[in-house]
mmCIF file of C-alpha atoms in Angstrom:
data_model
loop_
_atom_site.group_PDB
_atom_site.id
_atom_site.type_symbol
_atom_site.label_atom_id
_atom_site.label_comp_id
_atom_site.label_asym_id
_atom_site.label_seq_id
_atom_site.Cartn_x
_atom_site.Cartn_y
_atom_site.Cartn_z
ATOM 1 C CA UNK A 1090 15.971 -14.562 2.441
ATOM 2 C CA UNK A 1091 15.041 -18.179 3.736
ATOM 3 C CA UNK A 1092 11.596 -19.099 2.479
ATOM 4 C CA UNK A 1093 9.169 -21.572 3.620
ATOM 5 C CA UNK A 1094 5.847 -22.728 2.147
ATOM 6 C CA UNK A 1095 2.898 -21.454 4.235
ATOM 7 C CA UNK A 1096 -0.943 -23.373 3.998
ATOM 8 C CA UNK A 1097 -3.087 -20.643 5.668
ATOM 9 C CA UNK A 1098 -6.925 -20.388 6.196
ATOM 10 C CA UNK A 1099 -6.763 -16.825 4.923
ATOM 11 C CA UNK A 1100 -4.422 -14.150 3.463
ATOM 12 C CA UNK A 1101 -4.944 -12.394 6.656
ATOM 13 C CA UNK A 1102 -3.621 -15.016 8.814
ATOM 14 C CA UNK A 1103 -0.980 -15.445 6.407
ATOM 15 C CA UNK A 1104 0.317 -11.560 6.495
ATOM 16 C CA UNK A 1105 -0.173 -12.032 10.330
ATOM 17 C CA UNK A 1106 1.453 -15.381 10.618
ATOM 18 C CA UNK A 1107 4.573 -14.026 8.721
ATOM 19 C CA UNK A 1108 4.981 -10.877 10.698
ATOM 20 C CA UNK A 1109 5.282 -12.398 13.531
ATOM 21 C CA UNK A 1110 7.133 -15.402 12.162
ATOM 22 C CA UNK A 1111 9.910 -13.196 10.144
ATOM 23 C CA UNK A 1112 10.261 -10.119 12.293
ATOM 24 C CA UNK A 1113 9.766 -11.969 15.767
ATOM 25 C CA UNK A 1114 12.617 -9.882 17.407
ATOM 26 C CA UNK A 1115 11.284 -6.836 16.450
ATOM 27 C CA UNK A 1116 7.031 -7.144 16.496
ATOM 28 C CA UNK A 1117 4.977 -7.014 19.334
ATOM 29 C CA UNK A 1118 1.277 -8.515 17.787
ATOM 30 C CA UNK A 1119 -1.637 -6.703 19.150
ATOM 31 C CA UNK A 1120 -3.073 -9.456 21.463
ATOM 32 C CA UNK A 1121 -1.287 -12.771 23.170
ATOM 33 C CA UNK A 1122 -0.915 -15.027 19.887
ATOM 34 C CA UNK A 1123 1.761 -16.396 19.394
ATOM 35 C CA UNK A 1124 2.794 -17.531 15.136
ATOM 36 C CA UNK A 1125 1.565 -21.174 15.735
ATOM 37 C CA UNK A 1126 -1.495 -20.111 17.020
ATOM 38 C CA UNK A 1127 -2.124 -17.480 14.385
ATOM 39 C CA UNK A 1128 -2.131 -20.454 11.648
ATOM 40 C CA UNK A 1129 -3.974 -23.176 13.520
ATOM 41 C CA UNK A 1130 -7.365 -21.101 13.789
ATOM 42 C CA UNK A 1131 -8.070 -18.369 11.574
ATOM 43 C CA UNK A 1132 -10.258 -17.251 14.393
ATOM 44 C CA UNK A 1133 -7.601 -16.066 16.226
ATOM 45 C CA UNK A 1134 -7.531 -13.030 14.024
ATOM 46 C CA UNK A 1135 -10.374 -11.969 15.579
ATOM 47 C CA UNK A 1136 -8.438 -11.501 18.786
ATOM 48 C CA UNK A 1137 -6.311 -8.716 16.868
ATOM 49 C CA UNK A 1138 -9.144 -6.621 16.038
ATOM 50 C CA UNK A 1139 -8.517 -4.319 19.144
ATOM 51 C CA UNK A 1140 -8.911 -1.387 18.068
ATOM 52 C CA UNK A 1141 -9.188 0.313 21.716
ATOM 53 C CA UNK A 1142 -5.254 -1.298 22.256
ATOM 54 C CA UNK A 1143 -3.870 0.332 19.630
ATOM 55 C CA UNK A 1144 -4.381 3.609 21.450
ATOM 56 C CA UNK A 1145 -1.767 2.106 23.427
ATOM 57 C CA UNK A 1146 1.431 1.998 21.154
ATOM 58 C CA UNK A 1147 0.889 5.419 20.981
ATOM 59 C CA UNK A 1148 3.613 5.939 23.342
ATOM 60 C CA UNK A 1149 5.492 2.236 22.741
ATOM 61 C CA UNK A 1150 8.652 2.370 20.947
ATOM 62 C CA UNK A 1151 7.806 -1.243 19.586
ATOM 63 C CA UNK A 1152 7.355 -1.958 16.114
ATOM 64 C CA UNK A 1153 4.066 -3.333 16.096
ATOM 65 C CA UNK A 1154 1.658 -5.118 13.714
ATOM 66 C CA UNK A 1155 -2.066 -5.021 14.392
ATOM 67 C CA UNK A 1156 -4.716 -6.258 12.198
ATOM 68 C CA UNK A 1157 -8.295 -4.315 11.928
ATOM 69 C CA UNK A 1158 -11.063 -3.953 9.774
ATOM 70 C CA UNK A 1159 -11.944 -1.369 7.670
ATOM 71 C CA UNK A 1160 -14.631 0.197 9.092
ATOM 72 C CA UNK A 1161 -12.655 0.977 12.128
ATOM 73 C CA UNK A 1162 -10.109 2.796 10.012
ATOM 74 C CA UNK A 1163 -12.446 6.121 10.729
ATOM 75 C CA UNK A 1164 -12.796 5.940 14.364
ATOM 76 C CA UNK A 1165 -8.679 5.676 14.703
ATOM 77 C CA UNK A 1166 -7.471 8.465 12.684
ATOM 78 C CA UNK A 1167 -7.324 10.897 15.761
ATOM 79 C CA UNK A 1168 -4.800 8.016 17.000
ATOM 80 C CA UNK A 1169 -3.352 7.512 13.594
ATOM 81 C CA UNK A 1170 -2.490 11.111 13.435
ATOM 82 C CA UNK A 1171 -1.179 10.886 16.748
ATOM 83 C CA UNK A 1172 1.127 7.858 15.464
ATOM 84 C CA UNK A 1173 2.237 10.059 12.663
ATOM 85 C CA UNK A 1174 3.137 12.592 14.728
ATOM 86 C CA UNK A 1175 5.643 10.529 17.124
ATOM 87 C CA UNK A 1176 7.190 9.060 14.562
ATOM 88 C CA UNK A 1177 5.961 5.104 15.770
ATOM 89 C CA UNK A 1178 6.858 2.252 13.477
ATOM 90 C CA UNK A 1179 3.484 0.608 13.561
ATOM 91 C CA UNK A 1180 1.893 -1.308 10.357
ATOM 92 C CA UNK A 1181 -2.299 -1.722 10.748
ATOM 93 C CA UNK A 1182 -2.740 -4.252 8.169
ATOM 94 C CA UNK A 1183 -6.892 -4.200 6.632
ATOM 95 C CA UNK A 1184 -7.640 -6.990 5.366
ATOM 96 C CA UNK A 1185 -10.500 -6.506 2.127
ATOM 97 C CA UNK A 1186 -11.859 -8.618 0.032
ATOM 98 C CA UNK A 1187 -12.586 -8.153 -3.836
ATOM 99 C CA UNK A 1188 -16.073 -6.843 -3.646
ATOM 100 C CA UNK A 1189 -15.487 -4.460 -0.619
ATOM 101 C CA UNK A 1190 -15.974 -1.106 -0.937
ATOM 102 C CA UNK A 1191 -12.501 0.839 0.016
ATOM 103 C CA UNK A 1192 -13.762 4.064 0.931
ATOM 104 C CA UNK A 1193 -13.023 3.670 4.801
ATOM 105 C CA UNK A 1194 -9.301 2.954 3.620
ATOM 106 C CA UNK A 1195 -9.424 6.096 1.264
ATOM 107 C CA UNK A 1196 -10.720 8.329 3.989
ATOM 108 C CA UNK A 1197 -7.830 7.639 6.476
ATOM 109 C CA UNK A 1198 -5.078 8.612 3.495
ATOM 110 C CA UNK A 1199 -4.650 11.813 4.587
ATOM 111 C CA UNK A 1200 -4.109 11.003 8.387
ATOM 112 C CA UNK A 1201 -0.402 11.049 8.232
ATOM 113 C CA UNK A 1202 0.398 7.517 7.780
ATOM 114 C CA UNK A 1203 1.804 6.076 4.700
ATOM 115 C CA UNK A 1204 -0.740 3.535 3.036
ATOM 116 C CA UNK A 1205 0.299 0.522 0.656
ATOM 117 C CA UNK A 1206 -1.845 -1.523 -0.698
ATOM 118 C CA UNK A 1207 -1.261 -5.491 -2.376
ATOM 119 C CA UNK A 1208 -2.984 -6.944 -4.984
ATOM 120 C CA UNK A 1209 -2.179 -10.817 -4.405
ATOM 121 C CA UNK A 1210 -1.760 -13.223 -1.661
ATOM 122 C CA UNK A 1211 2.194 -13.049 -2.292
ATOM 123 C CA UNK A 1212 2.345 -9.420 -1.950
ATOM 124 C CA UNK A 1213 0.149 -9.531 1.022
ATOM 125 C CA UNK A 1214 2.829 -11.169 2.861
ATOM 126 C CA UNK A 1215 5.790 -9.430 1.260
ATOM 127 C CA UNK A 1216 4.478 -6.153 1.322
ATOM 128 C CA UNK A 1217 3.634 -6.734 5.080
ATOM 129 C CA UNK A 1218 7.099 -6.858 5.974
ATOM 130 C CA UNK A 1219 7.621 -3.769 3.123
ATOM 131 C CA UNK A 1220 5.762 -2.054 5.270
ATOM 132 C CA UNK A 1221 7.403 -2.621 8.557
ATOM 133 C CA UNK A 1222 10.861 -2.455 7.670
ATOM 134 C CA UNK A 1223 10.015 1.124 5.320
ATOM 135 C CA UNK A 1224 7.939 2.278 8.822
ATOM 136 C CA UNK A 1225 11.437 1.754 10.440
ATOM 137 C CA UNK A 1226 13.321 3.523 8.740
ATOM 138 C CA UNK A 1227 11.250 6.675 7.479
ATOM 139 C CA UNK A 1228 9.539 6.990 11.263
ATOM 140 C CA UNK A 1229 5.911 6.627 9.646
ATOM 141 C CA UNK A 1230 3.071 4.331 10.334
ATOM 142 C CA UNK A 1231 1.680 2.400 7.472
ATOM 143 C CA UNK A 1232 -1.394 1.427 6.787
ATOM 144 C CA UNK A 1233 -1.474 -1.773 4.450
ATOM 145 C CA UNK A 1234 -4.384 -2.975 2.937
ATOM 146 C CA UNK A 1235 -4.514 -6.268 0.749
ATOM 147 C CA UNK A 1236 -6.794 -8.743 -1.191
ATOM 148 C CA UNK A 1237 -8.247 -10.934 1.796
ATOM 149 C CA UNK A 1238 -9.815 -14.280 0.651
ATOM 150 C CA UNK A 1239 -11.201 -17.032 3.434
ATOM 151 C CA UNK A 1240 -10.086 -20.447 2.768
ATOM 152 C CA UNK A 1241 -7.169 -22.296 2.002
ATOM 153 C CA UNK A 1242 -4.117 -19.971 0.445
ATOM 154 C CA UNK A 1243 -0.458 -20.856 -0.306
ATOM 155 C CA UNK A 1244 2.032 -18.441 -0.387
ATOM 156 C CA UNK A 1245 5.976 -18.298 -0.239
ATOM 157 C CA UNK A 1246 6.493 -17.027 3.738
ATOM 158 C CA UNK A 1247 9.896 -16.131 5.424
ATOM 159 C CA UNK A 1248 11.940 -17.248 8.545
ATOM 160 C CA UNK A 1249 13.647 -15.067 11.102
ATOM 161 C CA UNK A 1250 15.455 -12.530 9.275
ATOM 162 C CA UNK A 1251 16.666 -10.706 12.147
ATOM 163 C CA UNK A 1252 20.181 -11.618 11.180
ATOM 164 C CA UNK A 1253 19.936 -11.001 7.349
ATOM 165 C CA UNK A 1254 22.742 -9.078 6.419
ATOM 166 C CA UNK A 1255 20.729 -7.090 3.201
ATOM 167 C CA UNK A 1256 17.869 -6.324 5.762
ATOM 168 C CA UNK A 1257 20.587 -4.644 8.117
ATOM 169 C CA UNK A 1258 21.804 -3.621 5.406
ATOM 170 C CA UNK A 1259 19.034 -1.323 4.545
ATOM 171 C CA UNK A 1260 17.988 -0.448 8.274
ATOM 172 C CA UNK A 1261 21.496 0.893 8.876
ATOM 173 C CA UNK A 1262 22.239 2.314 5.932
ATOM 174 C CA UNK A 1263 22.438 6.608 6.267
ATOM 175 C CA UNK A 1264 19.137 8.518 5.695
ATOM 176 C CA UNK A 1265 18.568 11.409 3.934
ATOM 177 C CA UNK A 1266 16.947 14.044 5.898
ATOM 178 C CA UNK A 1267 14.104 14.688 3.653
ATOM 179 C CA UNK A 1268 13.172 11.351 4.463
ATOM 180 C CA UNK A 1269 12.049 11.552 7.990
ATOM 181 C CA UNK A 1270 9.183 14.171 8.186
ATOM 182 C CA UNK A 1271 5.073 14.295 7.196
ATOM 183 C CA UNK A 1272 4.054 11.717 4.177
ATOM 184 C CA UNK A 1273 2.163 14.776 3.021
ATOM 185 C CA UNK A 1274 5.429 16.837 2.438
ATOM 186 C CA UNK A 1275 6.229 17.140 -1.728
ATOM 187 C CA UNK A 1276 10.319 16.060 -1.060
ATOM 188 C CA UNK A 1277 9.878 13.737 1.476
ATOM 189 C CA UNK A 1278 7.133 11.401 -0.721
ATOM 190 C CA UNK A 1279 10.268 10.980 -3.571
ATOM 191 C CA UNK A 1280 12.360 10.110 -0.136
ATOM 192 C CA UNK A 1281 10.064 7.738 1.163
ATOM 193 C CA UNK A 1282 8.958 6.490 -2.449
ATOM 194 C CA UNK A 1283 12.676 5.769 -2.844
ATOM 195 C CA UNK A 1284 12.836 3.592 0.573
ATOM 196 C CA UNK A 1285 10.045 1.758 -0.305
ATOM 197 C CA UNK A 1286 11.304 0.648 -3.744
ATOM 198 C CA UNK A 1287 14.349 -0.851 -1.967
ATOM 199 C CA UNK A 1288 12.715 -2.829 0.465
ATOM 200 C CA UNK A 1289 10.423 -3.898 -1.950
ATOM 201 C CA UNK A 1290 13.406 -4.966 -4.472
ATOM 202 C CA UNK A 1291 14.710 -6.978 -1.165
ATOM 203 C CA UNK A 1292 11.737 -9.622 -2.198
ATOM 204 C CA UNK A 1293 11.061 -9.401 -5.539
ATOM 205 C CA UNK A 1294 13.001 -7.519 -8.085
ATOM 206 C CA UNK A 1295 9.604 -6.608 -10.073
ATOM 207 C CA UNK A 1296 8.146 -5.229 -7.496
ATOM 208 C CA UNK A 1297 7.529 -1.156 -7.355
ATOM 209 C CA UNK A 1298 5.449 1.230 -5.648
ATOM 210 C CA UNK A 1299 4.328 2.825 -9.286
ATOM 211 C CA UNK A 1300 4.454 0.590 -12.132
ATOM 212 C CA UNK A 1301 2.959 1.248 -15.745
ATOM 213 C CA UNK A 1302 1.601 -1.989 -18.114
ATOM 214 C CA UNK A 1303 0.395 -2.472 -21.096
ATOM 215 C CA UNK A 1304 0.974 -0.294 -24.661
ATOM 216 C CA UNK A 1305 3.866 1.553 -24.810
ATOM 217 C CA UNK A 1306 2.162 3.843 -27.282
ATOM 218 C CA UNK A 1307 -1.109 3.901 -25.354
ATOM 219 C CA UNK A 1308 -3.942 7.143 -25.866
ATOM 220 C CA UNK A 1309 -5.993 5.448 -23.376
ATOM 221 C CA UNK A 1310 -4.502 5.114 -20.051
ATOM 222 C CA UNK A 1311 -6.245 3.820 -16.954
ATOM 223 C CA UNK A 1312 -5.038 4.349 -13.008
ATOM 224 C CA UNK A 1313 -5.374 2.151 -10.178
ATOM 225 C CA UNK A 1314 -5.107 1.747 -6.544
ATOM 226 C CA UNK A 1315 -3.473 -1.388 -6.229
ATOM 227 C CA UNK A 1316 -5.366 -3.224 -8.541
ATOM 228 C CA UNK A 1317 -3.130 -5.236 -11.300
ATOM 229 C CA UNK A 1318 -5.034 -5.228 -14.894
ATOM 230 C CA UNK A 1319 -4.155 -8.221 -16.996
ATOM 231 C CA UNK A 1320 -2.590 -7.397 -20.402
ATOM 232 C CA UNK A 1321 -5.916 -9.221 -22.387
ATOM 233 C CA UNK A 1322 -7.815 -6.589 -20.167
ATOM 234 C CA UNK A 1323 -5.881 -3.600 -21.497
ATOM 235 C CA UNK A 1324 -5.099 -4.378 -24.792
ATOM 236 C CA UNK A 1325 -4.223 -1.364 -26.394
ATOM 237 C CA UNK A 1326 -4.558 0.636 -23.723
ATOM 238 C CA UNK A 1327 -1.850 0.845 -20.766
ATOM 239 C CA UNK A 1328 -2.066 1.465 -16.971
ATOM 240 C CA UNK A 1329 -0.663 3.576 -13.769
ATOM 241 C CA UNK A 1330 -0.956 0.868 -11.454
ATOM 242 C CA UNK A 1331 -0.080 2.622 -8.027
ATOM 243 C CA UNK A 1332 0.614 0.102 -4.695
ATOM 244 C CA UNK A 1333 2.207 3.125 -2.781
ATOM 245 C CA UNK A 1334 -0.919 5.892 -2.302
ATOM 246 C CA UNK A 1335 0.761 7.836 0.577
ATOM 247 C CA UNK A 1336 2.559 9.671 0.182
ATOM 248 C CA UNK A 1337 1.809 9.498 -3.492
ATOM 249 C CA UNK A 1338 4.972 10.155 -5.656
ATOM 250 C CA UNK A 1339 4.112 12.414 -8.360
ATOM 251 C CA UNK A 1340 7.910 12.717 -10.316
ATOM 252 C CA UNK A 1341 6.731 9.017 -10.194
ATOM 253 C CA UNK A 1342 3.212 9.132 -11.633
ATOM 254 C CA UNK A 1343 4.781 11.550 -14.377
ATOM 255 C CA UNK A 1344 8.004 9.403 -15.219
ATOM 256 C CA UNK A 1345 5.906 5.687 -16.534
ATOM 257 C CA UNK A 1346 2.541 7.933 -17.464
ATOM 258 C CA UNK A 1347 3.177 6.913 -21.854
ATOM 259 C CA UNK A 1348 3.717 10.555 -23.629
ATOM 260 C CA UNK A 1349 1.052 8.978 -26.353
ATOM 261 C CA UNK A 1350 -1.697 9.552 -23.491
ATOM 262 C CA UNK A 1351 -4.617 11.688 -24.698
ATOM 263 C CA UNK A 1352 -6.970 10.057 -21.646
ATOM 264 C CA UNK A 1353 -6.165 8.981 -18.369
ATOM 265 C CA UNK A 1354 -8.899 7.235 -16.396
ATOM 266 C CA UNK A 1355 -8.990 6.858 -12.342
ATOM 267 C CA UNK A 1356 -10.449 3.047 -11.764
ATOM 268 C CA UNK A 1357 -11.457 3.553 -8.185
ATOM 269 C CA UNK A 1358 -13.454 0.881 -5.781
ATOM 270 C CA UNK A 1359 -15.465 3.573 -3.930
ATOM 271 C CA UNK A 1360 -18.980 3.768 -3.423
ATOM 272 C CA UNK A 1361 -19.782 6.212 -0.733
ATOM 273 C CA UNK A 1362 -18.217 9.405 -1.652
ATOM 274 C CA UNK A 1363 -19.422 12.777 -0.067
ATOM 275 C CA UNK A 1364 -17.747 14.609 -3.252
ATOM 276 C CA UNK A 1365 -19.071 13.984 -6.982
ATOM 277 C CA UNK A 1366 -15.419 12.266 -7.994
ATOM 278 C CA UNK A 1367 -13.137 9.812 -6.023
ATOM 279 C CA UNK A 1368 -10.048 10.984 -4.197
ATOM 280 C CA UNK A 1369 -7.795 9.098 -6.956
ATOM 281 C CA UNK A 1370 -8.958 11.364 -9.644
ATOM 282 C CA UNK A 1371 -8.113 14.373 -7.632
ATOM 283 C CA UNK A 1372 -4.666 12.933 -6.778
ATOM 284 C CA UNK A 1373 -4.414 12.666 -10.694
ATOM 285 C CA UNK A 1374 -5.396 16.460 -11.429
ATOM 286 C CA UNK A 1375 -2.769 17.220 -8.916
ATOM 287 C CA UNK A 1376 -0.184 15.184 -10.070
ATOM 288 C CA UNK A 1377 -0.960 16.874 -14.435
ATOM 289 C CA UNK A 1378 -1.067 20.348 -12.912
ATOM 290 C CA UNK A 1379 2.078 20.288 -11.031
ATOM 291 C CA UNK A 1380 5.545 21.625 -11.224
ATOM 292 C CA UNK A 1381 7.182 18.094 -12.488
ATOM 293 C CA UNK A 1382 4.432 18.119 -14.749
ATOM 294 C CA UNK A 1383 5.271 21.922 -16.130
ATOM 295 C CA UNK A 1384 8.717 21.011 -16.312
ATOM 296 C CA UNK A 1385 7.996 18.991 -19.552
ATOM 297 C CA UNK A 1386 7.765 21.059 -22.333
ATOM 298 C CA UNK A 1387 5.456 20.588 -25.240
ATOM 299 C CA UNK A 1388 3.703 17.651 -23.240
ATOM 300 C CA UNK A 1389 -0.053 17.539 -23.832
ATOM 301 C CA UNK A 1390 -2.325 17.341 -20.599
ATOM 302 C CA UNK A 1391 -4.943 14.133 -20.976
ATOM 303 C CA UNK A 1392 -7.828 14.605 -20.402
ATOM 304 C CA UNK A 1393 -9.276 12.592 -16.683
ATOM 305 C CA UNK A 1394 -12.335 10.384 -16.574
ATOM 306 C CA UNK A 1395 -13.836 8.995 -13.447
ATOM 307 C CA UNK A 1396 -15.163 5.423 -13.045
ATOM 308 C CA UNK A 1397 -16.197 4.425 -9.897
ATOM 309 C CA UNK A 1398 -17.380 0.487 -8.877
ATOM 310 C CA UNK A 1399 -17.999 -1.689 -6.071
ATOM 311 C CA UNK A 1400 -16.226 -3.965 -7.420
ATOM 312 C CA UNK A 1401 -12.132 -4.130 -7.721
ATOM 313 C CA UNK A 1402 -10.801 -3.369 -11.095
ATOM 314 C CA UNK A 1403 -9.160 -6.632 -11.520
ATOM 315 C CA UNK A 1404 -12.635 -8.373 -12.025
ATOM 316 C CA UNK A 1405 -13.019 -5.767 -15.069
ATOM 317 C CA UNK A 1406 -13.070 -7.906 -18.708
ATOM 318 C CA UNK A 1407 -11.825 -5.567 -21.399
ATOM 319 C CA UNK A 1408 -15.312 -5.294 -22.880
ATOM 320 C CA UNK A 1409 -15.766 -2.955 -19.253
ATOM 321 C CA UNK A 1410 -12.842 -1.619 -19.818
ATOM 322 C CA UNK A 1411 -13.633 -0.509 -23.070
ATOM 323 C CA UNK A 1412 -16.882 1.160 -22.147
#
């Protein structure tokens, strides 16, 4: 892909910028900007928090990015489910920042829509255009949600790739069946977990919707939402560090989860909760009572622990950690 260096006022005019930059042929933005004018005034973004217009692309057959905040996320999941449901290739991008509670985001995960979520300015913009060129192929909306910090940001943006042959590659290349259908379906989230890895790998080779760090021997085992813990943070303890939530992937969770783990803690950046634990820890219980889970013999069940914060697990030191 042809890069170019990008000076933004935000990450959230950066992930817009480059939307509408790389997939120009494609993207319809919520709202008359143009790219230049998305860079030159980070106001402008306020001009894509529509959320009445997105009703509209309910019956568009343009792939369309739209930008809102997260406490509309609620008031749209009648039209995200209605998205889901005809298949539209639109990517709401939520921009957060580090101290935001996510439970708005968290609440929408079960509204049909697929739901990535970056940890860094770089992934912000690459996973935008993970996001769109997945929600082409599997049929799904995604919701993408990423680190947003005001002021001054580089990152490594992309021209027109309209015409890239990998890209065309992977939009034309045969699906599976199992991959078109409801995120919440068991087969199709290994389907649509697999189509996200490759367009991922089309940017960055490390990237991956479920990636494990630290110990390889680990007892203590912690599990984000798209939160990367540093190593010094860990040290001997390891972690699940999941970018793709929906649908959640749990031959994935099982395969990088160490076999040394004896306790397996959910990290989540939730505050208002109407149940006494957070919706990752229940996606965790699911994922060590189910059938790929059975399937391993002799393999002890961890125990799961619940820690809930305002603030994003990246800001953790390992003395936190540790407690």
């Amino acid at each position: 892909l042809q890069t170019l260096a990008l000076h933004a006022p935000s990450v959230a005019a950066a992930v817009a910028y480059t939307g509408a930059l790389t997939l120009d042929r494609t993207v319809a933005v919520v709202g008359t900007l143009t790219a230049d004018e998305l860079i030159q005034d980070n106001s402008n973004l306020a001009k894509l928090s529509r959320a009445a217009e997105i009703a509209s692309l309910v019956d568009s057959d343009t792939r369309t990015h739209v930008v809102v905040s997260a406490s509309e996320l609620i008031g749209l999941i009648p039209v995200l489910r209605e998205l889901a449901q005809n298949k539209r290739s639109v990517v709401v991008h939520v921009p957060i920042s580090s101290a935001d509670d996510i439970t708005d985001v968290l609440a929408v995960r079960d509204s049909g829509c697929a739901v990535l979520r970056s940890a860094t300015a770089q992934q912000a913009v690459d996973f935008s255009l993970v996001a769109s060129l997945s929600a082409q192929k599997l049929g799904v909306p995604f919701i993408h949600c990423f680190a947003n910090t005001s002021g001054a940001v580089d990152v490594q943006a992309y021209e027109p790739v309209a015409d890239n042959a990998d890209i065309a590659a992977f939009l034309k290349s045969e699906k599976d069946e199992s991959e078109e259908g409801n995120v919440e379906d068991v087969s199709a989230a290994d389907a649509a977990y697999a189509v996200v890895a490759q367009a991922m790998s089309l940017f960055d080779t490390s990237y991956s919707p479920v990636t494990y760090v630290g110990a390889a021997d680990a007892a203590l085992v912690y599990a984000t939402f798209g939160s990367e813990l540093s190593a010094e943070a860990l040290g001997a303890a390891g972690a699940v560090q999941i970018s793709l939530y929906r649908p959640l992937s749990v031959q994935a969770v099982v395969a990088v989860l160490p076999q040394s783990a004896t306790r397996l803690v959910a990290l989540e950046q939730v505050v208002r909760q109407p149940t006494a634990w957070g919706p990752l820890l229940f996606d965790l219980a699911t994922v060590l009572h189910s059938r790929e889970w059975e399937a391993q013999e002799d393999r002890a069940r961890p125990i799961i622990l619940d820690a809930v914060s305002a603030a994003s697990p990246t800001e953790f030191s390992a003395a936190q950690l540790a407690q």
